[in-house]
Coordinates of C-alpha atoms in Angstrom, one line a residue:
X1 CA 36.6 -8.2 -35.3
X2 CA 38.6 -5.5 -33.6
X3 CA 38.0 -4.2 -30.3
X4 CA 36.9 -1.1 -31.6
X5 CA 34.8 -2.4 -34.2
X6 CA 32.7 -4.4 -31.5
X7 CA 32.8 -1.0 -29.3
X8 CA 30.6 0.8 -32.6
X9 CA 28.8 -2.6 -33.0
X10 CA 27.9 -2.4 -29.5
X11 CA 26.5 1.1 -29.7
X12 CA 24.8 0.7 -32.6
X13 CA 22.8 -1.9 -31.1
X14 CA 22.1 0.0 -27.6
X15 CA 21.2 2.8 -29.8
X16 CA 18.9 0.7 -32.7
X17 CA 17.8 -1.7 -30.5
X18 CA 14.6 0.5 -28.8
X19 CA 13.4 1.8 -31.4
X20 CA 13.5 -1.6 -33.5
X21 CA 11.3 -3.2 -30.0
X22 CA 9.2 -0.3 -30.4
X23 CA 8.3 -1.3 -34.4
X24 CA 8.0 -4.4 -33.3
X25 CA 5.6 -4.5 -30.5
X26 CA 3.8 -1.7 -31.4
X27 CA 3.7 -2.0 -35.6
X28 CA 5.0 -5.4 -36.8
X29 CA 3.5 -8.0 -34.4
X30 CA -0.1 -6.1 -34.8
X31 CA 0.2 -6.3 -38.5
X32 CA 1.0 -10.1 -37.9
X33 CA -1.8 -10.7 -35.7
X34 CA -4.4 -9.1 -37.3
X35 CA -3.9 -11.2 -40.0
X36 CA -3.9 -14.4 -38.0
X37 CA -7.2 -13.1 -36.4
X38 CA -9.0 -12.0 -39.7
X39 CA -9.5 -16.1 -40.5
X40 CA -11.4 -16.4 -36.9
X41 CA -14.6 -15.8 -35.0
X42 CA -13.9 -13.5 -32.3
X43 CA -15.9 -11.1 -30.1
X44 CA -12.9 -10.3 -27.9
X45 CA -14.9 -11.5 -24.9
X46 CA -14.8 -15.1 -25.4
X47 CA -12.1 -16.9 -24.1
X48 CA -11.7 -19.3 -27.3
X49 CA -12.0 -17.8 -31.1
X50 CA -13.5 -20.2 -33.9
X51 CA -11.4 -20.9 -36.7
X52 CA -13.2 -19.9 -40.0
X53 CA -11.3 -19.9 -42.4
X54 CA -11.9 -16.8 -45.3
X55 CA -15.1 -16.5 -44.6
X56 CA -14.7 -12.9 -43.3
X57 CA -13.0 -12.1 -46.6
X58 CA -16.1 -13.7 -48.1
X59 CA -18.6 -11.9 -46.1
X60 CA -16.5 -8.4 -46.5
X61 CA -17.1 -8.7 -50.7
X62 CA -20.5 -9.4 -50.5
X63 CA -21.3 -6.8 -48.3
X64 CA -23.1 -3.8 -50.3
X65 CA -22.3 -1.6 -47.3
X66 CA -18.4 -2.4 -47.7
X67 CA -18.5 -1.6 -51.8
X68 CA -20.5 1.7 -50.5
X69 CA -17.9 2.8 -47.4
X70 CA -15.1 1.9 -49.6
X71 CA -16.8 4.4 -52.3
X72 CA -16.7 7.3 -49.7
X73 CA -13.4 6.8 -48.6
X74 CA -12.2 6.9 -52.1
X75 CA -14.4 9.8 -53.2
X76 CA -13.6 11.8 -49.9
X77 CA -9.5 11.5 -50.5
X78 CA -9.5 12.4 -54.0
X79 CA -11.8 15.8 -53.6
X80 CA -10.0 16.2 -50.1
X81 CA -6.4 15.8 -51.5
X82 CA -7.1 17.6 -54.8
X83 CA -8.7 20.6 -53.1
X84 CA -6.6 21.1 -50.3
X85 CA -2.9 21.1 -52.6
X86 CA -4.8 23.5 -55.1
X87 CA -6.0 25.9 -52.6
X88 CA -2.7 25.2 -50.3
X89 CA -0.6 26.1 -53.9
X90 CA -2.6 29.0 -54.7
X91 CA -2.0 30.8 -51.0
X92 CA 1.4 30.0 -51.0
X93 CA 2.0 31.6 -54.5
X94 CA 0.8 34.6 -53.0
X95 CA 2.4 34.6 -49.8
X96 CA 5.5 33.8 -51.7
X97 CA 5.3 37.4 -52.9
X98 CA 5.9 38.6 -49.4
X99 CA 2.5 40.9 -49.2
X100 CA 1.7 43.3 -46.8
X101 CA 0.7 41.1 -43.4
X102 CA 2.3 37.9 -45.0
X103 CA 3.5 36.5 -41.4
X104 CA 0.0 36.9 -40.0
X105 CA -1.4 35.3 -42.8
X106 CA 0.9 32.3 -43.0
X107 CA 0.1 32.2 -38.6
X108 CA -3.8 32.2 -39.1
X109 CA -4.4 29.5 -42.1
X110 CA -1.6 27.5 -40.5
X111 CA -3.3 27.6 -36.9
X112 CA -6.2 24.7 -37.9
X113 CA -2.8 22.2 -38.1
X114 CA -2.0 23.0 -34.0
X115 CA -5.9 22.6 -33.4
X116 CA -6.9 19.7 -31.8
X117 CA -9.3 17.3 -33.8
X118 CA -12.2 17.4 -31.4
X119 CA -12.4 20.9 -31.2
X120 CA -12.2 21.2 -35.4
X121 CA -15.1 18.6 -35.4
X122 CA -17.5 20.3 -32.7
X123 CA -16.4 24.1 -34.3
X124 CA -17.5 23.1 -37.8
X125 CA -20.5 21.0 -36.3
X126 CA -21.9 24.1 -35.0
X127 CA -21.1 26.1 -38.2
X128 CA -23.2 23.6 -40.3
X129 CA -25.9 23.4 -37.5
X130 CA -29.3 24.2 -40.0
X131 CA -31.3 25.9 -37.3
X132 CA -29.1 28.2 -35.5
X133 CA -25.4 27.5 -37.2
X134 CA -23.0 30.2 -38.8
X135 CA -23.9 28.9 -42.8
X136 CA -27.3 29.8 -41.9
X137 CA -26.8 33.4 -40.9
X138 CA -24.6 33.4 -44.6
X139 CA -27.6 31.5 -46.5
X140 CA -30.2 33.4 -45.5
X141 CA -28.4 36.8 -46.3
X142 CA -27.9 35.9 -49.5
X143 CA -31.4 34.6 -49.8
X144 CA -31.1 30.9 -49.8
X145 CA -32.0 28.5 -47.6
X146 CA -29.1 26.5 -45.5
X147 CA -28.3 22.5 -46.4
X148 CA -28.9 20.0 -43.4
X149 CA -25.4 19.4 -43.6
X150 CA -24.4 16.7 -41.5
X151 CA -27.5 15.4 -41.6
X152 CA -28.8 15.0 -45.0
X153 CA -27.7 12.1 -47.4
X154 CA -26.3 14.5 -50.0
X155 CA -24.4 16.7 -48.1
X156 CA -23.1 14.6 -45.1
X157 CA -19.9 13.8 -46.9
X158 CA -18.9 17.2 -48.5
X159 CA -19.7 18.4 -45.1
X160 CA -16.9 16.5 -43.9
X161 CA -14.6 17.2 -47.0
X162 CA -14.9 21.0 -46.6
X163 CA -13.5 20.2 -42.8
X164 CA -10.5 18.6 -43.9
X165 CA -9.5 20.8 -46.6
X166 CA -10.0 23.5 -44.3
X167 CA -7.5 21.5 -41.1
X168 CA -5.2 20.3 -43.8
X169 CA -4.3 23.6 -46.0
X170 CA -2.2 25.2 -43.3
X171 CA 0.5 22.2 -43.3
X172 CA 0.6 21.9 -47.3
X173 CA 0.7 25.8 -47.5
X174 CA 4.4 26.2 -45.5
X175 CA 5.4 22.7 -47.2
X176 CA 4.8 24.6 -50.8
X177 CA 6.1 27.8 -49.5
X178 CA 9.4 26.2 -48.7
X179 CA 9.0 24.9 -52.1
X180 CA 8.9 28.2 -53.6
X181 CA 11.9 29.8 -51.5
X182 CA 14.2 27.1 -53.4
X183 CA 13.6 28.2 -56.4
X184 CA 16.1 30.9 -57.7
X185 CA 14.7 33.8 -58.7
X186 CA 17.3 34.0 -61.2
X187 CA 15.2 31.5 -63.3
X188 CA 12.3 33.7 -63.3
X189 CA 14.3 36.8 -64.3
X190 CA 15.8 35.4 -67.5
X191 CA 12.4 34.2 -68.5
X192 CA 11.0 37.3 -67.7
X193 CA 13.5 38.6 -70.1
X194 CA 12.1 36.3 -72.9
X195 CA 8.9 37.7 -72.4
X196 CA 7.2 34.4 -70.2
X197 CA 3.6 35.1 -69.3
X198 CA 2.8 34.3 -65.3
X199 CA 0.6 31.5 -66.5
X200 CA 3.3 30.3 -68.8
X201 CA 5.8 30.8 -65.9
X202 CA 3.9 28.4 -63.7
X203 CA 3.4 25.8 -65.8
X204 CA 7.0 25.4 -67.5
X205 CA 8.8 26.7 -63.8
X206 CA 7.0 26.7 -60.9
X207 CA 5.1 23.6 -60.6
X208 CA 7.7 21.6 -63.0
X209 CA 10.3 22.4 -59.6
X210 CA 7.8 22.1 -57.0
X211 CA 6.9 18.3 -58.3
X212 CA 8.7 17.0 -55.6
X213 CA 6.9 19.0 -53.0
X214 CA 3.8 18.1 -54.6
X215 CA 4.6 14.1 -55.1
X216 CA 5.6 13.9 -51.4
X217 CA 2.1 16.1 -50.3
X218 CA -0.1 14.1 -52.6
X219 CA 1.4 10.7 -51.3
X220 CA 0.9 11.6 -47.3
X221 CA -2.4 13.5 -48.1
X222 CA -4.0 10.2 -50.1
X223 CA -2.8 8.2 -46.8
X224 CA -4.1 10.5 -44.1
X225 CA -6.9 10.9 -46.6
X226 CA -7.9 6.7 -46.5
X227 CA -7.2 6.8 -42.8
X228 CA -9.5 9.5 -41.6
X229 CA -11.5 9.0 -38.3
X230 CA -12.0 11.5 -35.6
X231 CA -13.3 14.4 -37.3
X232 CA -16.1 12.0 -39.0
X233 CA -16.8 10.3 -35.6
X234 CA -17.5 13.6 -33.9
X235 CA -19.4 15.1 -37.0
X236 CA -21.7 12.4 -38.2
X237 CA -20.8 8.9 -37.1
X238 CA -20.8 8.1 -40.3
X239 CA -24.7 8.5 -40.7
X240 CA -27.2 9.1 -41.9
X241 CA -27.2 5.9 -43.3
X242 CA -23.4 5.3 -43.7
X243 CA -23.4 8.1 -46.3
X244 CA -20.7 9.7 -44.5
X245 CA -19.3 6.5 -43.4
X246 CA -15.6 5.9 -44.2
X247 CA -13.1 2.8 -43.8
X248 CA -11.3 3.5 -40.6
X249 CA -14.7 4.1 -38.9
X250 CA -16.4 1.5 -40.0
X251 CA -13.2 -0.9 -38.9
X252 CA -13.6 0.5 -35.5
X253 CA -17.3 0.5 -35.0
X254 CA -17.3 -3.4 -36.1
X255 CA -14.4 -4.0 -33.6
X256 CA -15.4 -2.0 -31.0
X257 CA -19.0 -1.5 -30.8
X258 CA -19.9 -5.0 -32.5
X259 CA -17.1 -7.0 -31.5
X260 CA -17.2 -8.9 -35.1
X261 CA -12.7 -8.9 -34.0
X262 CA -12.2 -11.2 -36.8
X263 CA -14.0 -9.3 -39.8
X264 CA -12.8 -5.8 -38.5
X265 CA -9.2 -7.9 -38.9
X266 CA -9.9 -8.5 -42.7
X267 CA -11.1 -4.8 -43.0
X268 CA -7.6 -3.7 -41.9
X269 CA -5.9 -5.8 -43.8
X270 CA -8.0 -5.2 -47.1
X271 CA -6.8 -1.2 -46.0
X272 CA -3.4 -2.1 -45.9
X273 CA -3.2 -3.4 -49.1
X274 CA -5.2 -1.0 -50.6
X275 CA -2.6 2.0 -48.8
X276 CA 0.3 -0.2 -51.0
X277 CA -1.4 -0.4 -53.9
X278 CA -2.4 3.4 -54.3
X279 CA 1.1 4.5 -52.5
X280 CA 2.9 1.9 -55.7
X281 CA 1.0 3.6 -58.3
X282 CA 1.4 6.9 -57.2
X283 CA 4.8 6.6 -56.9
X284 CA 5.0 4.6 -60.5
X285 CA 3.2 7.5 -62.1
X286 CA 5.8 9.8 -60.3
X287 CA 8.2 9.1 -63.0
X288 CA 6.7 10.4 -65.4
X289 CA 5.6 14.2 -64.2
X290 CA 7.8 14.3 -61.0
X291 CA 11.7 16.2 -61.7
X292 CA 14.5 15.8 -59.4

């Protein structure tokens, strides 16, 4: 190796070399260690863990509150990501045809992204609040009578949907407005000139070269989707009765507020592979409606 070749290789470690400490401390040797603790006994207090074997794994499939958290999480990141990309689409369709105001607009629905969770949550909490909240003012003036919202079984968990459509359109919105600005309006002339109806023109233009846009959204959402925490925490703790309950939170409150270290371990593994499995399929379907 030449002097100069060790000089680059040299740099390329000094420069490589943090950040691959970083993954390692902070991402690998977790992953690693999680698993190792998911087939013991653990209440993080006790000096000695007890080897078990997969008998959290055991415990995990035969718990009916599992099967029903898992059910949320899944329900709440398909309605989440399929409302949000429709409704973040839609505006940025319409901002795309630079109205009167567009800047302000884009600056107010993209403002929820800068907005701290904790201040979303207690916001919307209030909002949804059945005695004194802002729905109720709206309910009652169109002569209906306001949902316990976060805290009735039925409409805990749409409760908590609406929130994160609401926090998550902003960030879609500008991704899809890029999108659009890519696409040369050259291609819409000449099939203007055929006689292309708008509906026609979205379907066989717009969303055929906004696929990629859309793949890379729907992947991210789905994750952030499976992964969501805070807002839920604040909202509803996952009650009443774990009908607002989702993974993440449930893997916290049994490794933080039950100590059960070993079975919260299993939950996050079970999560991780579940996070491969859905990102593999997505990205396997992909082929088929996504064009590069």
């Amino acid at each position: 190796m030449s002097r100069r070749a060790r000089r680059d290789t040299l740099a390329f470690i000094g420069f490589t070399a943090p950040n691959f400490i970083l993954l390692g401390v902070f991402v690998f040797w977790p992953i690693v260690y999680s698993l190792f603790l998911s087939f013991f006994k653990w209440n993080m207090i006790a000096p000695k863990k007890t080897f078990i074997g997969i008998d959290n794994y055991v415990s995990l499939f035969n718990d009916p509150v599992f099967w029903q958290i898992t059910r949320n999480t899944l329900a709440l990141a398909v309605f989440t990501v399929m409302f949000k990309l429709g409704i973040a689409l839609a505006l940025s369709i319409q901002l795309n045809r630079n109205p009167k105001g567009g800047s302000l607009y884009r600056a107010i629905i993209f403002s929820p992204t800068f907005t701290t969770s904790v201040a979303v949550a207690m916001v919307w909490t209030w909002i949804f609040e059945p005695t004194y909240g802002l729905f109720r003012f709206l309910f009652r003036a169109l002569g209906m009578t306001s949902p316990d919202w976060i805290y009735n079984v039925h409409w805990a968990l749409p409760a908590v949907i609406i929130v994160l459509v609401w926090s998550g359109i902003g960030y879609d919105m500008v991704l899809f407005l890029a999108g659009l600005k890519n696409i040369s309006q050259d291609i819409y002339d000449a099939a203007l000139v055929d006689g292309v109806t708008p509906w026609q023109n979205f379907v066989h233009i717009t969303f055929p070269l906004l696929s990629p846009t859309t793949f890379f959204l729907t992947v991210t959402s789905f994750i952030g989707a499976l992964k969501a925490f805070d807002i839920i925490s604040i909202m509803t703790d996952g009650g009443p009765m774990n009908s607002s309950n989702v993974y993440v939170l449930y893997l916290y409150q049994n490794a933080f507020q039950w100590f059960k270290t070993g079975y919260a371990s299993a939950l996050a593994l079970i999560l991780f592979l579940l996070i491969m499995v859905v990102t593999l399929v997505q990205n396997r379907l992909s082929r088929r409606w996504v064009h590069y």
